[in-house]
Amino acid sequence: MSEMKSNVTFIKKPELFAQLKKQEDEFYGVIDGALRDHLPEWIKTSSCVYWLDQPEAQKNLKTYEEVSVFFLEKGISRSSTIIAIGGGATTDLAGFVAATILRGVCWMAIPTTLLAMVDGSIGGKVAVNTAQGKNLLGSFHAPSSVLICHDFLSTLPEAELHSGMGEILKYGFLSKEISDLILNKTPLDVIAFECAHFKSQVVEKDFKDLNERALLNLGHTLGHAFESTLKVSHGMAVAMGLRYLFELFSLQESLDNWNKMALSLNLPFDQLDLKFYKNFSLVQFTEFLKMDKKKTHQSIKLILVKEMGECFIHEIAFNDLLKKIEEHEAFN
Ligand SMILES: NC(=O)c1ccc[n+]([C@@H]2O[C@H](COP(=O)([O-])OP(=O)(O)OC[C@H]3O[C@@H](n4cnc5c(N)ncnc54)[C@H](O)[C@@H]3O)[C@@H](O)[C@H]2O)c1
């Protein structure tokens, strides 16, 4: 079983369905219910599919147990492959079941949201949420393959598309090639392919997130706090996390690039501005920051941009970061 490396392939629907059909005799699926009408009849009627009607709300221990017991009763074996079809919540849950059932079986990810195509399904971080927070129980268990089919995006709501775009904006700062593609208004499927490829290369070098994988967290420290405080989508929160990080550290060139890329990606500018959120609470925001997983004792590791395609880890005393935020006009 491959543990660290996934084959990331872009595929059209007919080819994808033909590939899945070959596994019909032994098909263990965890599938987002929103996709039900967009899948072949034999999958819709399969007795070995666990359907998720509210994937994020079901990304928990209760559903984890239900899916595991369901597959055990259906006779899953160590040579079986679990197939996840859906957004990041579905692939995270299915991957976590795959990591632990029978001490680990193979799994295949078929992401159907833009966010999952460029981020969530790639890299083998699998998890469920608990009452104490998101992704607190998990493992590293890479899917043997990630099959990315852009045809699924045709039914994706605009807000979910924006979420994926927010994460793509982040890649623009990590890779000069990706920023050029964004600024040249290259078709989305090409940009998404490059992002997925970029992430899988980073992950291959640092599967357990000990070194350069940390760079992928660019924008995420403030982003997670925005996501929790404002209840905006993950990718929109990351886009805001980037913008306000650059504001805090007076990185004018990065702010200019942020503007250009956000414009090119057609992100809704008004919703990326804190002023849009009348109920924003600085106290709540800093409380969420304090819970950030990357905080070690008194300091926090932030990712900053040196120039397009070159980012670095910057460790800062947590109290200094808080002071910077509390004193910055953008947050007041
Ligand atoms: N493991 C990782 O490295 C990683 C990275 C980023 C995010 N994540 C996780 O991913 C999750 C967020 O992923 P997401 O944004 O894909 O959310 P999601 O899986 O909750 O999907 C968002 C919504 O889109 C719907 N949907 C999915 N595909 C669709 C389609 N093709 N057409 C119409 N509707 C569709 C879903 O039913 C859901 O309502 C979070 O749980 C986050 O923690 C994981």
mmCIF file of C-alpha atoms and ligand atoms in Angstrom:
data_model
loop_
_atom_site.group_PDB
_atom_site.id
_atom_site.type_symbol
_atom_site.label_atom_id
_atom_site.label_comp_id
_atom_site.label_asym_id
_atom_site.label_seq_id
_atom_site.Cartn_x
_atom_site.Cartn_y
_atom_site.Cartn_z
ATOM 1 C CA MET A 1 0.000 0.000 0.000
ATOM 2 C CA SER A 2 1.375 3.410 -0.954
ATOM 3 C CA GLU A 3 1.692 5.575 2.111
ATOM 4 C CA MET A 4 3.113 8.861 0.937
ATOM 5 C CA LYS A 5 2.647 9.238 -2.763
ATOM 6 C CA SER A 6 -0.597 9.554 -4.694
ATOM 7 C CA ASN A 7 -0.998 9.466 -8.448
ATOM 8 C CA VAL A 8 -2.810 12.670 -9.304
ATOM 9 C CA THR A 9 -4.604 12.322 -12.637
ATOM 10 C CA PHE A 10 -6.963 14.599 -14.529
ATOM 11 C CA ILE A 11 -9.737 12.707 -16.185
ATOM 12 C CA LYS A 12 -13.017 13.302 -18.067
ATOM 13 C CA LYS A 13 -16.282 11.860 -16.807
ATOM 14 C CA PRO A 14 -16.697 9.013 -19.354
ATOM 15 C CA GLU A 15 -13.193 7.757 -18.648
ATOM 16 C CA LEU A 16 -13.702 8.119 -14.884
ATOM 17 C CA PHE A 17 -16.944 6.154 -14.974
ATOM 18 C CA ALA A 18 -15.338 3.454 -17.140
ATOM 19 C CA GLN A 19 -12.538 3.149 -14.582
ATOM 20 C CA LEU A 20 -14.979 2.938 -11.662
ATOM 21 C CA LYS A 21 -17.069 0.332 -13.470
ATOM 22 C CA LYS A 22 -14.084 -2.029 -13.375
ATOM 23 C CA GLN A 23 -14.374 -1.995 -9.577
ATOM 24 C CA GLU A 24 -18.124 -2.661 -9.517
ATOM 25 C CA ASP A 25 -17.736 -6.148 -8.011
ATOM 26 C CA GLU A 26 -15.958 -4.819 -4.955
ATOM 27 C CA PHE A 27 -17.023 -1.207 -4.543
ATOM 28 C CA TYR A 28 -16.872 0.427 -1.115
ATOM 29 C CA GLY A 29 -17.967 4.018 -1.601
ATOM 30 C CA VAL A 30 -18.325 7.072 0.647
ATOM 31 C CA ILE A 31 -20.148 9.584 -1.504
ATOM 32 C CA ASP A 32 -21.533 13.100 -1.080
ATOM 33 C CA GLY A 33 -25.317 12.908 -1.639
ATOM 34 C CA ALA A 34 -25.168 16.100 -3.756
ATOM 35 C CA LEU A 35 -23.537 13.981 -6.476
ATOM 36 C CA ARG A 36 -26.184 11.258 -6.523
ATOM 37 C CA ASP A 37 -27.845 12.435 -9.746
ATOM 38 C CA HIS A 38 -24.527 12.890 -11.509
ATOM 39 C CA LEU A 39 -23.270 9.337 -11.130
ATOM 40 C CA PRO A 40 -23.977 6.141 -13.088
ATOM 41 C CA GLU A 41 -27.071 4.129 -12.210
ATOM 42 C CA TRP A 42 -25.071 1.188 -10.832
ATOM 43 C CA ILE A 43 -23.404 3.459 -8.241
ATOM 44 C CA LYS A 44 -26.739 5.080 -7.313
ATOM 45 C CA THR A 45 -28.223 1.673 -6.574
ATOM 46 C CA SER A 46 -25.136 0.014 -5.097
ATOM 47 C CA SER A 47 -25.701 -1.490 -1.642
ATOM 48 C CA CYS A 48 -22.082 -0.765 -0.664
ATOM 49 C CA VAL A 49 -22.245 3.027 -0.743
ATOM 50 C CA TYR A 50 -22.487 5.144 2.399
ATOM 51 C CA TRP A 51 -24.129 8.429 1.293
ATOM 52 C CA LEU A 52 -23.384 11.662 3.141
ATOM 53 C CA ASP A 53 -26.208 14.175 3.079
ATOM 54 C CA GLN A 54 -24.372 16.838 5.091
ATOM 55 C CA PRO A 55 -20.698 16.012 4.666
ATOM 56 C CA GLU A 56 -19.169 18.647 6.969
ATOM 57 C CA ALA A 57 -21.726 18.039 9.737
ATOM 58 C CA GLN A 58 -21.129 14.293 9.352
ATOM 59 C CA LYS A 59 -17.340 14.542 9.460
ATOM 60 C CA ASN A 60 -17.380 13.264 13.026
ATOM 61 C CA LEU A 61 -16.749 10.185 15.168
ATOM 62 C CA LYS A 62 -20.357 9.031 15.002
ATOM 63 C CA THR A 63 -20.382 8.818 11.200
ATOM 64 C CA TYR A 64 -16.827 7.453 11.209
ATOM 65 C CA GLU A 65 -18.068 4.545 13.303
ATOM 66 C CA GLU A 66 -21.182 4.088 11.179
ATOM 67 C CA VAL A 67 -19.196 3.981 7.930
ATOM 68 C CA SER A 68 -16.623 1.592 9.423
ATOM 69 C CA VAL A 69 -19.282 -0.802 10.753
ATOM 70 C CA PHE A 70 -21.198 -0.560 7.442
ATOM 71 C CA PHE A 71 -18.110 -1.634 5.464
ATOM 72 C CA LEU A 72 -17.172 -4.380 7.951
ATOM 73 C CA GLU A 73 -20.666 -5.822 7.639
ATOM 74 C CA LYS A 74 -20.381 -5.651 3.855
ATOM 75 C CA GLY A 75 -17.224 -7.779 4.054
ATOM 76 C CA ILE A 76 -14.452 -5.286 3.372
ATOM 77 C CA SER A 77 -11.005 -6.937 3.328
ATOM 78 C CA ARG A 78 -7.424 -5.699 3.580
ATOM 79 C CA SER A 79 -7.124 -5.801 -0.207
ATOM 80 C CA SER A 80 -10.218 -3.638 -0.737
ATOM 81 C CA THR A 81 -10.141 -0.003 -1.836
ATOM 82 C CA ILE A 82 -12.449 2.640 -0.394
ATOM 83 C CA ILE A 83 -13.620 5.173 -2.953
ATOM 84 C CA ALA A 84 -14.433 8.707 -1.802
ATOM 85 C CA ILE A 85 -16.445 10.946 -4.125
ATOM 86 C CA GLY A 86 -17.174 14.454 -2.885
ATOM 87 C CA GLY A 87 -15.644 17.588 -1.413
ATOM 88 C CA GLY A 88 -12.963 17.840 1.252
ATOM 89 C CA ALA A 89 -15.280 16.821 4.076
ATOM 90 C CA THR A 90 -16.096 13.554 2.296
ATOM 91 C CA THR A 91 -12.476 12.769 1.381
ATOM 92 C CA ASP A 92 -11.271 13.606 4.929
ATOM 93 C CA LEU A 93 -13.833 11.278 6.521
ATOM 94 C CA ALA A 94 -13.424 8.441 3.990
ATOM 95 C CA GLY A 95 -9.642 8.720 4.221
ATOM 96 C CA PHE A 96 -9.766 8.465 7.999
ATOM 97 C CA VAL A 97 -11.930 5.340 7.770
ATOM 98 C CA ALA A 98 -9.435 3.922 5.234
ATOM 99 C CA ALA A 99 -6.511 4.741 7.548
ATOM 100 C CA THR A 100 -7.908 2.755 10.425
ATOM 101 C CA ILE A 101 -10.263 0.058 9.185
ATOM 102 C CA LEU A 102 -8.535 -3.353 9.389
ATOM 103 C CA ARG A 103 -5.426 -1.312 10.326
ATOM 104 C CA GLY A 104 -5.498 0.488 7.004
ATOM 105 C CA VAL A 105 -6.751 -0.178 3.469
ATOM 106 C CA CYS A 106 -6.152 1.663 0.181
ATOM 107 C CA TRP A 107 -8.397 4.498 -0.812
ATOM 108 C CA MET A 108 -9.030 6.583 -3.873
ATOM 109 C CA ALA A 109 -10.125 10.225 -3.831
ATOM 110 C CA ILE A 110 -12.410 11.702 -6.461
ATOM 111 C CA PRO A 111 -12.758 15.366 -5.416
ATOM 112 C CA THR A 112 -15.816 17.197 -6.685
ATOM 113 C CA THR A 113 -15.333 20.728 -5.285
ATOM 114 C CA LEU A 114 -12.649 23.101 -6.526
ATOM 115 C CA LEU A 115 -11.215 23.331 -3.000
ATOM 116 C CA ALA A 116 -10.878 19.567 -2.726
ATOM 117 C CA MET A 117 -9.345 19.372 -6.221
ATOM 118 C CA VAL A 118 -6.551 21.831 -5.425
ATOM 119 C CA ASP A 119 -6.096 21.077 -1.747
ATOM 120 C CA GLY A 120 -8.344 18.890 0.418
ATOM 121 C CA SER A 121 -7.996 15.584 -1.443
ATOM 122 C CA ILE A 122 -4.248 15.890 -1.910
ATOM 123 C CA GLY A 123 -1.584 15.154 0.660
ATOM 124 C CA GLY A 124 -3.018 12.390 2.799
ATOM 125 C CA LYS A 125 -4.079 14.410 5.831
ATOM 126 C CA VAL A 126 -7.301 12.712 6.865
ATOM 127 C CA ALA A 127 -9.420 13.594 9.874
ATOM 128 C CA VAL A 128 -12.735 14.050 11.617
ATOM 129 C CA ASN A 129 -13.922 16.940 13.771
ATOM 130 C CA THR A 130 -14.775 16.724 17.470
ATOM 131 C CA ALA A 131 -16.668 19.081 19.774
ATOM 132 C CA GLN A 132 -13.277 20.584 20.703
ATOM 133 C CA GLY A 133 -12.438 21.665 17.168
ATOM 134 C CA LYS A 134 -11.884 20.778 13.525
ATOM 135 C CA ASN A 135 -9.614 17.965 12.335
ATOM 136 C CA LEU A 136 -8.463 17.039 15.841
ATOM 137 C CA LEU A 137 -8.606 13.277 15.274
ATOM 138 C CA GLY A 138 -6.779 12.171 12.204
ATOM 139 C CA SER A 139 -3.902 10.526 10.509
ATOM 140 C CA PHE A 140 -1.560 10.736 7.537
ATOM 141 C CA HIS A 141 -2.816 8.248 4.951
ATOM 142 C CA ALA A 142 -2.410 9.193 1.304
ATOM 143 C CA PRO A 143 -4.915 7.983 -1.264
ATOM 144 C CA SER A 144 -3.335 5.644 -3.821
ATOM 145 C CA SER A 145 -4.787 7.858 -6.517
ATOM 146 C CA VAL A 146 -6.577 11.159 -6.862
ATOM 147 C CA LEU A 147 -8.765 11.369 -9.947
ATOM 148 C CA ILE A 148 -9.692 14.966 -10.700
ATOM 149 C CA CYS A 149 -12.648 15.458 -13.008
ATOM 150 C CA HIS A 150 -13.515 19.081 -13.709
ATOM 151 C CA ASP A 151 -16.863 18.107 -15.192
ATOM 152 C CA PHE A 152 -18.173 17.950 -11.606
ATOM 153 C CA LEU A 153 -17.640 21.694 -11.206
ATOM 154 C CA SER A 154 -20.588 22.532 -13.477
ATOM 155 C CA THR A 155 -23.029 22.013 -10.586
ATOM 156 C CA LEU A 156 -20.918 23.638 -7.865
ATOM 157 C CA PRO A 157 -22.563 26.680 -6.189
ATOM 158 C CA GLU A 158 -20.747 29.982 -6.736
ATOM 159 C CA ALA A 159 -19.787 30.316 -3.067
ATOM 160 C CA GLU A 160 -18.008 26.938 -3.197
ATOM 161 C CA LEU A 161 -16.222 28.010 -6.372
ATOM 162 C CA HIS A 162 -15.023 31.159 -4.601
ATOM 163 C CA SER A 163 -13.746 29.020 -1.762
ATOM 164 C CA GLY A 164 -11.553 27.060 -4.167
ATOM 165 C CA MET A 165 -10.391 30.289 -5.820
ATOM 166 C CA GLY A 166 -9.264 31.617 -2.418
ATOM 167 C CA GLU A 167 -6.981 28.625 -1.976
ATOM 168 C CA ILE A 168 -5.720 29.051 -5.575
ATOM 169 C CA LEU A 169 -4.832 32.667 -4.714
ATOM 170 C CA LYS A 170 -2.543 31.294 -1.991
ATOM 171 C CA TYR A 171 -0.718 29.068 -4.491
ATOM 172 C CA GLY A 172 -0.037 32.180 -6.567
ATOM 173 C CA PHE A 173 2.302 33.401 -3.817
ATOM 174 C CA LEU A 174 3.973 30.014 -3.405
ATOM 175 C CA SER A 175 4.690 29.507 -7.100
ATOM 176 C CA LYS A 176 5.635 32.116 -9.679
ATOM 177 C CA GLU A 177 4.377 29.800 -12.461
ATOM 178 C CA ILE A 178 0.941 29.640 -10.852
ATOM 179 C CA SER A 179 0.784 33.402 -10.333
ATOM 180 C CA ASP A 180 1.613 33.884 -14.046
ATOM 181 C CA LEU A 181 -1.161 31.468 -15.004
ATOM 182 C CA ILE A 182 -3.624 33.353 -12.792
ATOM 183 C CA LEU A 183 -2.623 36.775 -14.103
ATOM 184 C CA ASN A 184 -2.800 35.545 -17.707
ATOM 185 C CA LYS A 185 -6.363 34.366 -17.067
ATOM 186 C CA THR A 186 -5.454 30.799 -18.018
ATOM 187 C CA PRO A 187 -8.454 28.396 -18.017
ATOM 188 C CA LEU A 188 -9.356 27.234 -14.527
ATOM 189 C CA ASP A 189 -8.736 23.542 -15.202
ATOM 190 C CA VAL A 190 -5.122 24.277 -16.158
ATOM 191 C CA ILE A 191 -4.550 26.430 -13.058
ATOM 192 C CA ALA A 192 -6.169 23.809 -10.820
ATOM 193 C CA PHE A 193 -3.961 21.100 -12.330
ATOM 194 C CA GLU A 194 -0.838 23.128 -11.540
ATOM 195 C CA CYS A 195 -1.993 23.761 -7.950
ATOM 196 C CA ALA A 196 -2.735 20.074 -7.363
ATOM 197 C CA HIS A 197 0.612 19.143 -8.893
ATOM 198 C CA PHE A 198 2.427 21.765 -6.803
ATOM 199 C CA LYS A 199 0.890 20.518 -3.561
ATOM 200 C CA SER A 200 1.596 16.877 -4.329
ATOM 201 C CA GLN A 201 5.252 17.695 -4.991
ATOM 202 C CA VAL A 202 5.604 19.586 -1.698
ATOM 203 C CA VAL A 203 3.886 16.775 0.179
ATOM 204 C CA GLU A 204 6.109 14.145 -1.393
ATOM 205 C CA LYS A 205 9.152 15.905 0.101
ATOM 206 C CA ASP A 206 7.622 16.403 3.552
ATOM 207 C CA PHE A 207 4.713 14.012 4.048
ATOM 208 C CA LYS A 208 4.537 14.382 7.848
ATOM 209 C CA ASP A 209 4.495 18.184 7.771
ATOM 210 C CA LEU A 210 7.836 18.751 9.500
ATOM 211 C CA ASN A 211 9.475 21.211 7.090
ATOM 212 C CA GLU A 212 8.478 22.727 3.751
ATOM 213 C CA ARG A 213 4.898 21.474 3.901
ATOM 214 C CA ALA A 214 4.412 24.220 6.489
ATOM 215 C CA LEU A 215 4.633 26.758 3.659
ATOM 216 C CA LEU A 216 1.251 25.540 2.421
ATOM 217 C CA ASN A 217 -0.171 27.150 5.563
ATOM 218 C CA LEU A 218 0.416 30.593 4.088
ATOM 219 C CA GLY A 219 -2.589 32.734 4.997
ATOM 220 C CA HIS A 220 -4.049 30.035 7.230
ATOM 221 C CA THR A 221 -3.246 31.354 10.717
ATOM 222 C CA LEU A 222 -5.359 34.476 10.344
ATOM 223 C CA GLY A 223 -7.532 32.568 7.850
ATOM 224 C CA HIS A 224 -8.686 29.965 10.379
ATOM 225 C CA ALA A 225 -9.571 32.733 12.832
ATOM 226 C CA PHE A 226 -11.590 34.536 10.115
ATOM 227 C CA GLU A 227 -13.284 31.260 9.179
ATOM 228 C CA SER A 228 -14.381 30.671 12.771
ATOM 229 C CA THR A 229 -15.307 34.269 13.571
ATOM 230 C CA LEU A 230 -17.067 35.287 10.371
ATOM 231 C CA LYS A 231 -18.369 31.842 9.312
ATOM 232 C CA VAL A 232 -17.078 32.381 5.776
ATOM 233 C CA SER A 233 -15.903 29.492 3.579
ATOM 234 C CA HIS A 234 -12.407 28.078 4.101
ATOM 235 C CA GLY A 235 -10.949 29.465 0.879
ATOM 236 C CA MET A 236 -12.483 32.930 1.291
ATOM 237 C CA ALA A 237 -11.063 32.963 4.831
ATOM 238 C CA VAL A 238 -7.616 32.059 3.477
ATOM 239 C CA ALA A 239 -7.849 34.891 0.924
ATOM 240 C CA MET A 240 -8.696 37.265 3.798
ATOM 241 C CA GLY A 241 -5.939 35.728 5.906
ATOM 242 C CA LEU A 242 -3.440 36.596 3.168
ATOM 243 C CA ARG A 243 -4.688 40.117 2.706
ATOM 244 C CA TYR A 244 -4.640 41.020 6.400
ATOM 245 C CA LEU A 245 -1.294 39.297 6.949
ATOM 246 C CA PHE A 246 0.194 41.550 4.260
ATOM 247 C CA GLU A 247 -1.503 44.566 5.853
ATOM 248 C CA LEU A 248 -0.101 43.699 9.289
ATOM 249 C CA PHE A 249 3.453 43.315 8.015
ATOM 250 C CA SER A 250 3.190 46.246 5.557
ATOM 251 C CA LEU A 251 4.021 44.023 2.589
ATOM 252 C CA GLN A 252 2.862 46.462 -0.087
ATOM 253 C CA GLU A 253 4.165 44.503 -3.077
ATOM 254 C CA SER A 254 2.345 41.380 -1.884
ATOM 255 C CA LEU A 255 -0.812 43.431 -1.340
ATOM 256 C CA ASP A 256 -0.598 44.686 -4.931
ATOM 257 C CA ASN A 257 -0.150 41.130 -6.200
ATOM 258 C CA TRP A 258 -3.034 39.996 -4.000
ATOM 259 C CA ASN A 259 -5.276 42.615 -5.606
ATOM 260 C CA LYS A 260 -4.247 41.701 -9.141
ATOM 261 C CA MET A 261 -4.722 37.978 -8.622
ATOM 262 C CA ALA A 262 -8.016 38.351 -6.729
ATOM 263 C CA LEU A 263 -9.298 40.465 -9.622
ATOM 264 C CA SER A 264 -8.123 37.949 -12.188
ATOM 265 C CA LEU A 265 -9.836 35.124 -10.276
ATOM 266 C CA ASN A 266 -13.063 37.152 -10.065
ATOM 267 C CA LEU A 267 -13.201 36.892 -6.288
ATOM 268 C CA PRO A 268 -15.920 39.029 -4.662
ATOM 269 C CA PHE A 269 -13.852 41.939 -3.300
ATOM 270 C CA ASP A 270 -16.518 43.308 -0.970
ATOM 271 C CA GLN A 271 -16.690 40.009 0.922
ATOM 272 C CA LEU A 272 -12.911 39.987 1.389
ATOM 273 C CA ASP A 273 -13.011 43.254 3.286
ATOM 274 C CA LEU A 274 -13.464 43.187 7.066
ATOM 275 C CA LYS A 275 -15.724 46.248 6.807
ATOM 276 C CA PHE A 276 -18.290 44.002 5.083
ATOM 277 C CA TYR A 277 -18.787 42.135 8.379
ATOM 278 C CA LYS A 278 -20.543 44.492 10.762
ATOM 279 C CA ASN A 279 -20.550 41.898 13.560
ATOM 280 C CA PHE A 280 -16.777 41.256 13.493
ATOM 281 C CA SER A 281 -15.477 40.896 17.038
ATOM 282 C CA LEU A 282 -11.765 41.470 17.624
ATOM 283 C CA VAL A 283 -12.001 39.717 20.999
ATOM 284 C CA GLN A 284 -13.483 36.608 19.422
ATOM 285 C CA PHE A 285 -10.932 36.752 16.609
ATOM 286 C CA THR A 286 -7.966 36.800 18.997
ATOM 287 C CA GLU A 287 -9.537 34.010 21.078
ATOM 288 C CA PHE A 288 -9.605 31.803 17.968
ATOM 289 C CA LEU A 289 -6.019 32.780 17.160
ATOM 290 C CA LYS A 290 -4.941 31.618 20.597
ATOM 291 C CA MET A 291 -6.289 28.173 19.779
ATOM 292 C CA ASP A 292 -4.202 27.885 16.602
ATOM 293 C CA LYS A 293 -2.471 24.523 16.404
ATOM 294 C CA LYS A 294 0.811 25.980 15.181
ATOM 295 C CA LYS A 295 1.337 28.007 18.345
ATOM 296 C CA THR A 296 4.190 26.610 20.435
ATOM 297 C CA HIS A 297 4.238 28.036 23.942
ATOM 298 C CA GLN A 298 4.883 31.769 23.586
ATOM 299 C CA SER A 299 5.523 31.995 19.847
ATOM 300 C CA ILE A 300 3.696 31.359 16.594
ATOM 301 C CA LYS A 301 5.065 30.380 13.184
ATOM 302 C CA LEU A 302 3.730 32.505 10.369
ATOM 303 C CA ILE A 303 4.499 32.129 6.684
ATOM 304 C CA LEU A 304 5.551 35.329 4.952
ATOM 305 C CA VAL A 305 6.283 36.186 1.320
ATOM 306 C CA LYS A 306 9.741 37.344 0.264
ATOM 307 C CA GLU A 307 8.829 37.589 -3.391
ATOM 308 C CA MET A 308 6.418 35.808 -5.707
ATOM 309 C CA GLY A 309 7.230 32.095 -5.435
ATOM 310 C CA GLU A 310 9.457 32.517 -2.399
ATOM 311 C CA CYS A 311 7.951 32.190 1.063
ATOM 312 C CA PHE A 312 9.570 31.595 4.440
ATOM 313 C CA ILE A 313 8.709 30.729 8.029
ATOM 314 C CA HIS A 314 8.739 33.658 10.439
ATOM 315 C CA GLU A 315 8.486 32.908 14.138
ATOM 316 C CA ILE A 316 7.042 35.721 16.192
ATOM 317 C CA ALA A 317 6.203 36.095 19.865
ATOM 318 C CA PHE A 318 2.469 35.483 20.128
ATOM 319 C CA ASN A 319 1.944 38.592 22.224
ATOM 320 C CA ASP A 320 3.696 40.699 19.569
ATOM 321 C CA LEU A 321 1.331 39.359 16.930
ATOM 322 C CA LEU A 322 -1.659 40.127 19.148
ATOM 323 C CA LYS A 323 -0.362 43.653 19.758
ATOM 324 C CA LYS A 324 0.158 44.216 16.026
ATOM 325 C CA ILE A 325 -3.420 43.114 15.348
ATOM 326 C CA GLU A 326 -4.973 45.110 18.172
ATOM 327 C CA GLU A 327 -3.165 48.275 17.111
ATOM 328 C CA HIS A 328 -3.729 47.947 13.353
ATOM 329 C CA GLU A 329 -6.441 50.217 11.947
ATOM 330 C CA ALA A 330 -7.700 47.464 9.592
ATOM 331 C CA PHE A 331 -8.908 45.448 12.591
ATOM 332 C CA ASN A 332 -10.554 48.328 14.394
HETATM 333 N N1 LIG B 1 -7.086 17.138 4.266
HETATM 334 C C1 LIG B 1 -6.673 18.327 3.873
HETATM 335 O O1 LIG B 1 -5.504 18.530 3.569
HETATM 336 C C2 LIG B 1 -7.680 19.440 3.784
HETATM 337 C C3 LIG B 1 -7.330 20.650 3.203
HETATM 338 C C4 LIG B 1 -8.312 21.647 3.088
HETATM 339 C C5 LIG B 1 -9.589 21.394 3.554
HETATM 340 N N2 LIG B 1 -9.873 20.195 4.133
HETATM 341 C C6 LIG B 1 -11.224 19.916 4.640
HETATM 342 O O2 LIG B 1 -12.118 19.963 3.547
HETATM 343 C C7 LIG B 1 -13.388 20.413 3.988
HETATM 344 C C8 LIG B 1 -13.835 21.546 3.094
HETATM 345 O O3 LIG B 1 -13.909 21.016 1.782
HETATM 346 P P1 LIG B 1 -14.998 21.519 0.745
HETATM 347 O O4 LIG B 1 -14.940 22.970 0.628
HETATM 348 O O5 LIG B 1 -14.820 20.666 -0.468
HETATM 349 O O6 LIG B 1 -16.356 21.229 1.519
HETATM 350 P P2 LIG B 1 -17.486 20.097 1.484
HETATM 351 O O7 LIG B 1 -16.929 18.758 1.265
HETATM 352 O O8 LIG B 1 -18.282 20.314 2.725
HETATM 353 O O9 LIG B 1 -18.348 20.508 0.200
HETATM 354 C C9 LIG B 1 -18.963 21.764 0.151
HETATM 355 C C10 LIG B 1 -20.402 21.668 -0.357
HETATM 356 O O10 LIG B 1 -20.403 21.368 -1.754
HETATM 357 C C11 LIG B 1 -21.280 20.281 -2.024
HETATM 358 N N3 LIG B 1 -20.741 19.637 -3.233
HETATM 359 C C12 LIG B 1 -19.640 18.879 -3.364
HETATM 360 N N4 LIG B 1 -19.395 18.632 -4.660
HETATM 361 C C13 LIG B 1 -20.392 19.222 -5.371
HETATM 362 C C14 LIG B 1 -20.675 19.346 -6.751
HETATM 363 N N5 LIG B 1 -19.858 18.846 -7.679
HETATM 364 N N6 LIG B 1 -21.783 20.024 -7.131
HETATM 365 C C15 LIG B 1 -22.585 20.608 -6.183
HETATM 366 N N7 LIG B 1 -22.355 20.563 -4.863
HETATM 367 C C16 LIG B 1 -21.252 19.873 -4.460
HETATM 368 C C17 LIG B 1 -21.272 19.465 -0.761
HETATM 369 O O11 LIG B 1 -22.423 18.671 -0.629
HETATM 370 C C18 LIG B 1 -21.228 20.576 0.301
HETATM 371 O O12 LIG B 1 -22.509 21.068 0.533
HETATM 372 C C19 LIG B 1 -13.238 20.828 5.440
HETATM 373 O O13 LIG B 1 -13.737 19.809 6.247
HETATM 374 C C20 LIG B 1 -11.728 20.955 5.607
HETATM 375 O O14 LIG B 1 -11.319 20.688 6.920
HETATM 376 C C21 LIG B 1 -8.964 19.220 4.235
#
